[in-house]
Amino acid sequence: MTVTQTLRKKPKVRGDTRERLVRIGTETLSEKGFTSAGLEEILEKAGVPKGSFYHYFDSKASFGLSIIDHYDELWAARLTRLFGDKDVSPLTRIHNYIDEAARGLEKYKFRRGCLVGNMSQEITSLDPRFRARIIEVFDLWTAELSSCLRDAQTAGELPLDLPVEEVARYFWFSWEGAILQAKLEQSVAPVERFRAVVFRSLLRQPG
Amino acid sequence: MTVTQTLRKKPKVRGDTRERLVRIGTETLSEKGFTSAGLEEILEKAGVPKGSFYHYFDSKASFGLSIIDHYDELWAARLTRLFGDKDVSPLTRIHNYIDEAARGLEKYKFRRGCLVGNMSQEITSLDPRFRARIIEVFDLWTAELSSCLRDAQTAGELPLDLPVEEVARYFWFSWEGAILQAKLEQSVAPVERFRAVVFRSLLRQPG
């Protein structure tokens, strides 16, 4: 066994193990949702024995909540970076978001979808704490996109009477559907159909 | 035991049992998706012993395919009835569709979502035959809605240059997302947000 393998199998720092579990959990749930994601499978990928798991989390539900927290942080950072990018025009930022997401879908061969989308689908079978937490995540996405759309209004890229928050929420509805269809068709074509209609109808430039 | 109870527990006609299994399977998968839906739970609700199940289906996957067929038939009938309703204007038919769906969500207390939406979410873990079959279902929905949108163009309710099929596909993307959000919020509010944006931006009347 090499030094690298030893380090990989027996991380010395407590925080590392917890982080690795959450990271691998996030990947697994993005693909399979919560119910189908086996704890054993995640522990094996993380190289963590079942006994240790309960040092970090008191249940699979607590683990799920930590995974949502982690996903929330990742997305908050991504959306702030893309939608707040002052180097490009506000509508270009939305194109950049779509481009980056399309590359992500291809990179993971259309296996990974949206973690909170997956968990919303199965929400009736899940721990009731998940519901409020996932609603918060979507509210944050709406706020981040709304801010970018208001920048677009200021820049003259969108009409001033566009009901920004309503449009932002609808953008995310249709984004969830486009991702679902991309997974189904194993193709970025649905994402490009999404882009075409969004920029023709939803985010129509004034005049 | 009354006659009714006897009939319910021991249906004499082979077709009845199969139909009941498919109907209860459809309800269960609309709520939980395929992976989380336990065969035992479905058999118990249907009052069918496990041994009998295999008279009708050779596997859970075959059962799943029959459920998609059934769902497809139900929806083809519903969409033909609503989108083909010549008694009302084409855009009114789309309002009627949304109204009926909102009542359905409330009736089942926001537990039941879209069966093919649920199964698309978990598609990477499912039998590969499901993928092509679900794509067919969405293609049919697109065709039904496109036909209604073309009627709206003829009636002067929509601009003649509207890219009908592209808009129809996008309508269904966002519909899937709105249903997901309605389940999450346990409210018809997302469906009404969907309606507002669809009729303001996507299906904007000419002039």
Coordinates of C-alpha atoms in Angstrom, one line a residue:
Chain A
M1 CA 0.0 0.0 0.0
T2 CA 1.5 3.4 -1.0
V3 CA 1.4 6.4 1.2
T4 CA -1.3 8.0 -1.0
Q5 CA -3.5 4.9 -0.6
T6 CA -2.9 4.9 3.2
L7 CA -3.9 8.6 3.4
R8 CA -6.9 7.9 1.2
K9 CA -8.2 5.1 3.3
K10 CA -7.5 6.5 6.7
P11 CA -7.7 10.3 6.7
K12 CA -6.3 11.6 10.0
V13 CA -8.3 14.7 10.2
R14 CA -11.9 14.3 11.4
G15 CA -13.1 17.2 9.1
D16 CA -11.8 15.4 6.0
T17 CA -13.9 12.4 6.5
R18 CA -17.1 14.3 7.0
E19 CA -16.3 16.5 4.0
R20 CA -15.6 13.5 1.8
L21 CA -18.9 11.9 2.9
V22 CA -20.8 15.0 2.1
R23 CA -19.1 15.5 -1.3
I24 CA -19.7 11.9 -2.4
G25 CA -23.2 12.0 -1.0
T26 CA -23.9 15.1 -3.1
E27 CA -22.6 13.4 -6.2
T28 CA -24.7 10.3 -5.5
L29 CA -27.9 12.2 -4.7
S30 CA -27.5 14.4 -7.8
E31 CA -27.7 11.2 -9.8
K32 CA -30.1 9.0 -7.9
G33 CA -32.1 11.2 -5.5
F34 CA -32.3 10.4 -1.8
T35 CA -34.3 7.2 -1.5
S36 CA -32.4 5.2 -4.1
A37 CA -29.0 6.3 -2.9
G38 CA -27.7 3.5 -0.6
L39 CA -25.7 4.6 2.4
E40 CA -23.5 1.5 1.9
E41 CA -22.6 2.6 -1.6
I42 CA -21.7 6.1 -0.4
L43 CA -19.6 4.7 2.5
E44 CA -17.8 2.3 0.2
K45 CA -16.9 5.1 -2.3
A46 CA -15.7 7.3 0.6
G47 CA -13.8 4.4 2.2
V48 CA -15.5 5.0 5.5
P49 CA -16.8 2.2 7.8
K50 CA -20.4 2.2 8.8
G51 CA -19.5 2.7 12.5
S52 CA -17.6 5.9 11.7
F53 CA -20.6 7.3 9.8
Y54 CA -22.5 7.7 13.0
H55 CA -19.7 9.8 14.5
Y56 CA -20.6 12.5 12.0
F57 CA -24.4 12.1 11.4
D58 CA -27.1 10.7 13.6
S59 CA -29.2 9.4 10.7
K60 CA -29.4 9.3 6.9
A61 CA -31.8 12.2 7.2
S62 CA -29.2 14.4 9.0
F63 CA -26.7 13.4 6.4
G64 CA -29.3 14.5 3.7
L65 CA -29.7 17.9 5.3
S66 CA -25.9 18.4 5.4
I67 CA -25.8 17.4 1.7
I68 CA -28.5 20.1 0.9
D69 CA -26.4 22.6 2.9
H70 CA -23.3 21.7 0.9
Y71 CA -25.2 21.9 -2.5
D72 CA -26.7 25.2 -1.4
E73 CA -23.2 26.6 -0.8
L74 CA -21.8 25.3 -4.1
W75 CA -24.7 26.8 -6.0
A76 CA -24.7 30.1 -4.1
A77 CA -21.0 30.5 -5.1
R78 CA -21.6 29.5 -8.7
L79 CA -24.6 31.8 -9.2
T80 CA -22.8 34.7 -7.5
R81 CA -19.8 34.2 -9.7
L82 CA -21.8 33.9 -13.0
F83 CA -24.8 36.2 -12.4
G84 CA -22.7 38.8 -10.7
D85 CA -19.9 38.8 -13.4
K86 CA -19.6 42.6 -14.1
D87 CA -17.2 41.9 -17.0
V88 CA -20.1 40.9 -19.3
S89 CA -23.6 42.2 -20.0
P90 CA -26.3 40.8 -17.7
L91 CA -28.0 38.7 -20.5
T92 CA -24.5 37.3 -21.5
R93 CA -24.2 36.1 -17.9
I94 CA -27.3 34.0 -18.3
H95 CA -25.8 32.5 -21.5
N96 CA -22.6 31.7 -19.6
Y97 CA -24.7 30.0 -17.0
I98 CA -26.4 27.8 -19.6
D99 CA -23.1 27.1 -21.3
E100 CA -21.4 26.0 -18.1
A101 CA -24.4 23.8 -17.1
A102 CA -24.4 22.1 -20.6
R103 CA -20.7 21.3 -20.2
G104 CA -21.4 19.8 -16.8
L105 CA -24.2 17.6 -18.2
E106 CA -21.8 16.3 -20.9
K107 CA -18.9 15.8 -18.5
Y108 CA -21.0 13.5 -16.3
K109 CA -22.6 11.8 -19.3
F110 CA -26.1 13.1 -18.5
R111 CA -26.2 11.0 -15.3
R112 CA -26.2 13.8 -12.9
G113 CA -29.2 16.1 -12.7
C114 CA -30.3 18.6 -10.1
L115 CA -30.0 17.4 -6.5
V116 CA -32.9 19.6 -5.2
G117 CA -35.0 18.7 -8.3
N118 CA -34.5 15.0 -7.6
M119 CA -35.4 15.5 -3.9
S120 CA -38.5 17.6 -4.8
Q121 CA -39.7 14.8 -6.9
E122 CA -39.6 12.3 -4.0
I123 CA -40.5 14.9 -1.3
T124 CA -43.7 13.2 -0.1
S125 CA -41.6 10.2 1.1
L126 CA -38.9 12.3 2.7
D127 CA -38.2 13.7 6.2
P128 CA -40.4 16.8 6.6
R129 CA -37.4 19.0 7.4
F130 CA -36.2 18.6 3.8
R131 CA -39.2 20.5 2.4
A132 CA -38.5 23.9 4.0
R133 CA -34.8 23.6 3.3
I134 CA -35.3 22.9 -0.4
I135 CA -37.8 25.8 -0.8
E136 CA -35.1 28.0 0.7
V137 CA -32.6 26.9 -1.9
F138 CA -35.0 27.7 -4.8
D139 CA -35.7 31.1 -3.2
L140 CA -32.0 31.8 -3.2
W141 CA -31.7 30.9 -6.9
T142 CA -34.7 33.2 -7.6
A143 CA -33.0 36.1 -5.7
E144 CA -29.7 35.6 -7.5
L145 CA -31.3 35.5 -11.0
S146 CA -33.7 38.4 -10.1
S147 CA -30.7 40.5 -9.3
C148 CA -29.1 39.7 -12.7
L149 CA -32.4 40.5 -14.5
R150 CA -32.7 43.9 -12.7
D151 CA -29.1 44.6 -13.9
A152 CA -30.3 43.7 -17.4
Q153 CA -33.2 46.2 -17.0
T154 CA -30.8 48.9 -15.9
A155 CA -28.5 48.1 -18.9
G156 CA -31.5 48.4 -21.3
E157 CA -31.4 44.7 -22.2
L158 CA -34.9 44.0 -20.8
P159 CA -38.1 46.0 -20.6
L160 CA -38.5 47.9 -17.3
D161 CA -42.0 46.5 -16.8
L162 CA -40.8 42.9 -16.8
P163 CA -42.1 41.2 -13.6
V164 CA -38.6 40.1 -12.6
E165 CA -39.3 37.7 -9.7
E166 CA -42.1 35.9 -11.4
V167 CA -40.0 35.5 -14.5
A168 CA -37.0 34.3 -12.4
R169 CA -39.2 31.6 -10.8
Y170 CA -40.5 30.5 -14.1
F171 CA -37.0 30.3 -15.5
W172 CA -36.1 27.8 -12.8
F173 CA -39.2 25.7 -13.4
S174 CA -38.4 25.4 -17.0
W175 CA -34.7 24.8 -16.2
E176 CA -35.6 21.8 -14.1
G177 CA -37.7 20.4 -16.9
A178 CA -34.9 21.0 -19.4
I179 CA -32.4 19.1 -17.2
L180 CA -34.8 16.3 -16.8
Q181 CA -35.3 16.0 -20.6
A182 CA -31.5 16.2 -21.2
K183 CA -31.0 13.3 -18.8
L184 CA -33.8 11.4 -20.7
E185 CA -32.5 12.1 -24.2
Q186 CA -28.8 12.0 -23.1
S187 CA -28.2 15.1 -25.1
V188 CA -27.8 18.9 -24.7
A189 CA -30.5 19.5 -27.3
P190 CA -33.2 20.2 -24.7
V191 CA -30.9 22.8 -23.0
E192 CA -30.5 24.5 -26.4
R193 CA -34.3 24.4 -26.9
F194 CA -34.6 26.0 -23.5
R195 CA -32.1 28.7 -24.4
A196 CA -33.8 29.5 -27.7
V197 CA -37.3 30.0 -26.2
V198 CA -36.0 31.8 -23.1
F199 CA -34.2 34.4 -25.1
R200 CA -37.0 34.7 -27.8
S201 CA -40.0 34.9 -25.4
L202 CA -39.2 35.2 -21.7
L203 CA -36.2 37.6 -21.9
R204 CA -37.2 39.5 -25.0
Q205 CA -35.1 42.6 -25.5
P206 CA -37.1 45.9 -25.6
G207 CA -38.2 47.6 -28.9
Chain B
M1 CA -68.1 -10.8 4.0
T2 CA -70.5 -9.1 1.6
V3 CA -70.8 -9.9 -2.0
T4 CA -69.0 -6.6 -2.9
Q5 CA -66.1 -7.5 -0.6
T6 CA -65.8 -11.0 -2.1
L7 CA -65.8 -9.5 -5.6
R8 CA -63.1 -7.0 -4.6
K9 CA -60.9 -9.6 -3.1
K10 CA -61.3 -12.4 -5.6
P11 CA -62.0 -10.9 -9.0
K12 CA -63.2 -13.7 -11.3
V13 CA -62.0 -12.2 -14.6
R14 CA -58.3 -12.4 -15.3
G15 CA -58.3 -9.0 -17.0
D16 CA -59.7 -7.3 -13.9
T17 CA -56.7 -8.2 -11.8
R18 CA -54.2 -7.1 -14.4
E19 CA -56.1 -3.8 -14.9
R20 CA -56.3 -3.2 -11.1
L21 CA -52.6 -3.9 -10.7
V22 CA -51.8 -1.4 -13.5
R23 CA -54.2 1.2 -12.1
I24 CA -52.8 1.0 -8.6
G25 CA -49.3 0.9 -9.9
T26 CA -49.9 4.1 -11.9
E27 CA -51.2 5.8 -8.7
T28 CA -48.2 4.6 -6.7
L29 CA -45.6 5.6 -9.3
S30 CA -47.2 9.0 -9.8
E31 CA -46.4 9.6 -6.1
K32 CA -43.1 7.8 -5.5
G33 CA -41.5 7.1 -8.8
F34 CA -40.4 3.6 -9.8
T35 CA -37.5 2.7 -7.5
S36 CA -39.2 3.6 -4.3
A37 CA -42.5 2.0 -5.2
G38 CA -42.5 -1.4 -3.5
L39 CA -44.1 -4.2 -5.3
E40 CA -45.4 -5.6 -2.0
E41 CA -47.2 -2.4 -1.3
I42 CA -48.9 -2.3 -4.7
L43 CA -49.9 -6.0 -4.4
E44 CA -51.4 -5.4 -1.0
K45 CA -53.4 -2.4 -2.1
A46 CA -54.6 -4.5 -5.1
G47 CA -55.3 -7.5 -2.9
V48 CA -53.2 -9.7 -5.2
P49 CA -50.8 -12.4 -3.9
K50 CA -47.2 -12.2 -5.1
G51 CA -47.5 -15.5 -7.0
S52 CA -50.4 -14.2 -9.1
F53 CA -48.4 -11.1 -10.1
Y54 CA -46.1 -13.3 -12.2
H55 CA -49.1 -14.6 -14.2
Y56 CA -49.4 -11.1 -15.6
F57 CA -45.9 -9.7 -15.6
D58 CA -42.5 -11.4 -15.9
S59 CA -40.7 -8.7 -13.9
K60 CA -41.2 -5.3 -12.2
A61 CA -39.7 -3.7 -15.3
S62 CA -42.4 -5.3 -17.5
F63 CA -45.0 -4.1 -15.0
G64 CA -43.4 -0.6 -15.3
L65 CA -43.7 -0.6 -19.1
S66 CA -47.4 -1.6 -18.8
I67 CA -47.9 1.3 -16.4
I68 CA -46.3 3.8 -18.8
D69 CA -48.6 2.4 -21.6
H70 CA -51.6 3.0 -19.3
Y71 CA -50.5 6.5 -18.3
D72 CA -49.9 7.3 -22.0
E73 CA -53.4 6.2 -22.9
L74 CA -54.9 8.2 -20.0
W75 CA -53.0 11.3 -21.1
A76 CA -53.7 10.9 -24.8
A77 CA -57.4 10.8 -24.0
R78 CA -57.2 13.8 -21.6
L79 CA -55.2 15.9 -24.0
T80 CA -57.4 15.1 -27.0
R81 CA -60.5 16.0 -25.0
L82 CA -59.1 19.3 -23.6
F83 CA -56.9 20.5 -26.5
G84 CA -59.3 19.4 -29.1
D85 CA -62.4 21.0 -27.5
K86 CA -63.9 22.9 -30.4
D87 CA -66.5 24.5 -28.1
V88 CA -63.9 27.0 -26.7
S89 CA -61.1 29.0 -28.2
P90 CA -57.7 27.4 -28.4
L91 CA -56.1 29.5 -25.7
T92 CA -59.1 28.8 -23.4
R93 CA -58.4 25.1 -23.9
I94 CA -55.0 25.6 -22.4
H95 CA -56.5 27.4 -19.4
N96 CA -58.9 24.5 -19.0
Y97 CA -56.0 22.1 -19.0
I98 CA -54.3 24.1 -16.2
D99 CA -57.5 24.4 -14.2
E100 CA -58.1 20.7 -14.4
A101 CA -54.6 19.8 -13.4
A102 CA -54.7 22.3 -10.5
R103 CA -57.9 20.6 -9.2
G104 CA -56.1 17.2 -9.5
L105 CA -53.1 18.3 -7.5
E106 CA -55.4 19.6 -4.7
K107 CA -57.6 16.4 -4.8
Y108 CA -54.6 14.3 -4.1
K109 CA -53.1 16.7 -1.6
F110 CA -50.1 17.5 -3.7
R111 CA -48.8 13.9 -3.3
R112 CA -49.1 12.9 -6.9
G113 CA -46.9 14.4 -9.5
C114 CA -46.2 13.4 -13.0
L115 CA -45.4 9.7 -13.5
V116 CA -43.1 10.2 -16.5
G117 CA -41.5 13.2 -14.8
N118 CA -40.7 11.0 -11.8
M119 CA -39.4 8.3 -14.0
S120 CA -37.2 10.7 -16.0
Q121 CA -35.6 11.9 -12.8
E122 CA -34.5 8.4 -11.9
I123 CA -33.9 7.3 -15.5
T124 CA -30.2 6.4 -15.1
S125 CA -31.1 3.7 -12.6
L126 CA -33.9 2.2 -14.7
D127 CA -34.4 -0.5 -17.3
P128 CA -33.1 1.0 -20.6
R129 CA -36.4 0.3 -22.4
F130 CA -38.1 3.0 -20.2
R131 CA -36.0 5.7 -21.8
A132 CA -37.4 5.4 -25.4
R133 CA -40.9 4.8 -24.2
I134 CA -40.9 8.0 -22.0
I135 CA -39.5 10.1 -24.8
E136 CA -42.4 8.9 -27.0
V137 CA -44.9 10.0 -24.3
F138 CA -43.4 13.5 -24.2
D139 CA -43.4 13.6 -28.1
L140 CA -47.1 12.8 -28.1
W141 CA -47.8 15.6 -25.6
T142 CA -45.8 18.0 -27.8
A143 CA -47.8 17.0 -30.8
E144 CA -51.2 17.4 -29.0
L145 CA -50.2 20.9 -27.7
S146 CA -48.7 21.9 -31.0
S147 CA -52.0 21.1 -32.8
C148 CA -53.8 23.3 -30.3
L149 CA -51.3 26.2 -30.8
R150 CA -51.7 25.9 -34.5
D151 CA -55.5 26.2 -34.0
A152 CA -54.7 29.4 -31.9
Q153 CA -52.7 30.8 -34.8
T154 CA -55.6 30.1 -37.3
A155 CA -58.0 31.8 -34.8
G156 CA -55.7 34.8 -34.6
E157 CA -54.9 34.2 -30.9
L158 CA -51.2 33.7 -31.5
P159 CA -48.7 35.2 -34.0
L160 CA -48.3 33.2 -37.2
D161 CA -44.5 33.2 -36.8
L162 CA -44.6 31.5 -33.4
P163 CA -42.3 28.4 -33.5
V164 CA -45.0 26.1 -32.4
E165 CA -43.2 22.9 -31.7
E166 CA -40.3 24.5 -29.9
V167 CA -42.8 26.5 -27.7
A168 CA -44.8 23.3 -27.0
R169 CA -41.7 21.5 -25.8
Y170 CA -40.7 24.4 -23.6
F171 CA -44.3 24.5 -22.2
W172 CA -43.9 20.9 -21.0
F173 CA -40.5 21.6 -19.5
S174 CA -41.8 24.4 -17.4
W175 CA -45.0 22.4 -16.6
E176 CA -42.9 19.6 -15.1
G177 CA -41.0 22.2 -13.0
A178 CA -44.3 23.9 -11.9
I179 CA -45.7 20.5 -10.8
L180 CA -42.5 19.7 -8.9
Q181 CA -42.7 23.1 -7.1
A182 CA -46.4 22.6 -6.3
K183 CA -45.6 19.3 -4.6
L184 CA -42.8 21.0 -2.7
E185 CA -44.9 24.0 -1.6
Q186 CA -48.1 21.9 -1.2
S187 CA -49.9 24.7 -3.0
V188 CA -51.3 25.6 -6.4
A189 CA -49.4 28.9 -6.3
P190 CA -46.6 27.6 -8.6
V191 CA -49.2 26.5 -11.1
E192 CA -50.7 30.0 -11.1
R193 CA -47.2 31.6 -11.5
F194 CA -46.8 29.2 -14.4
R195 CA -50.1 30.3 -16.0
A196 CA -49.3 34.0 -15.5
V197 CA -45.9 33.8 -17.3
V198 CA -47.0 31.4 -20.0
F199 CA -49.8 33.8 -21.1
R200 CA -47.8 36.9 -20.7
S201 CA -44.6 35.8 -22.4
L202 CA -44.8 32.5 -24.2
L203 CA -48.3 32.6 -25.7
R204 CA -48.5 36.4 -26.1
Q205 CA -51.4 37.5 -28.3
P206 CA -50.5 39.4 -31.5
G207 CA -50.6 43.2 -31.7

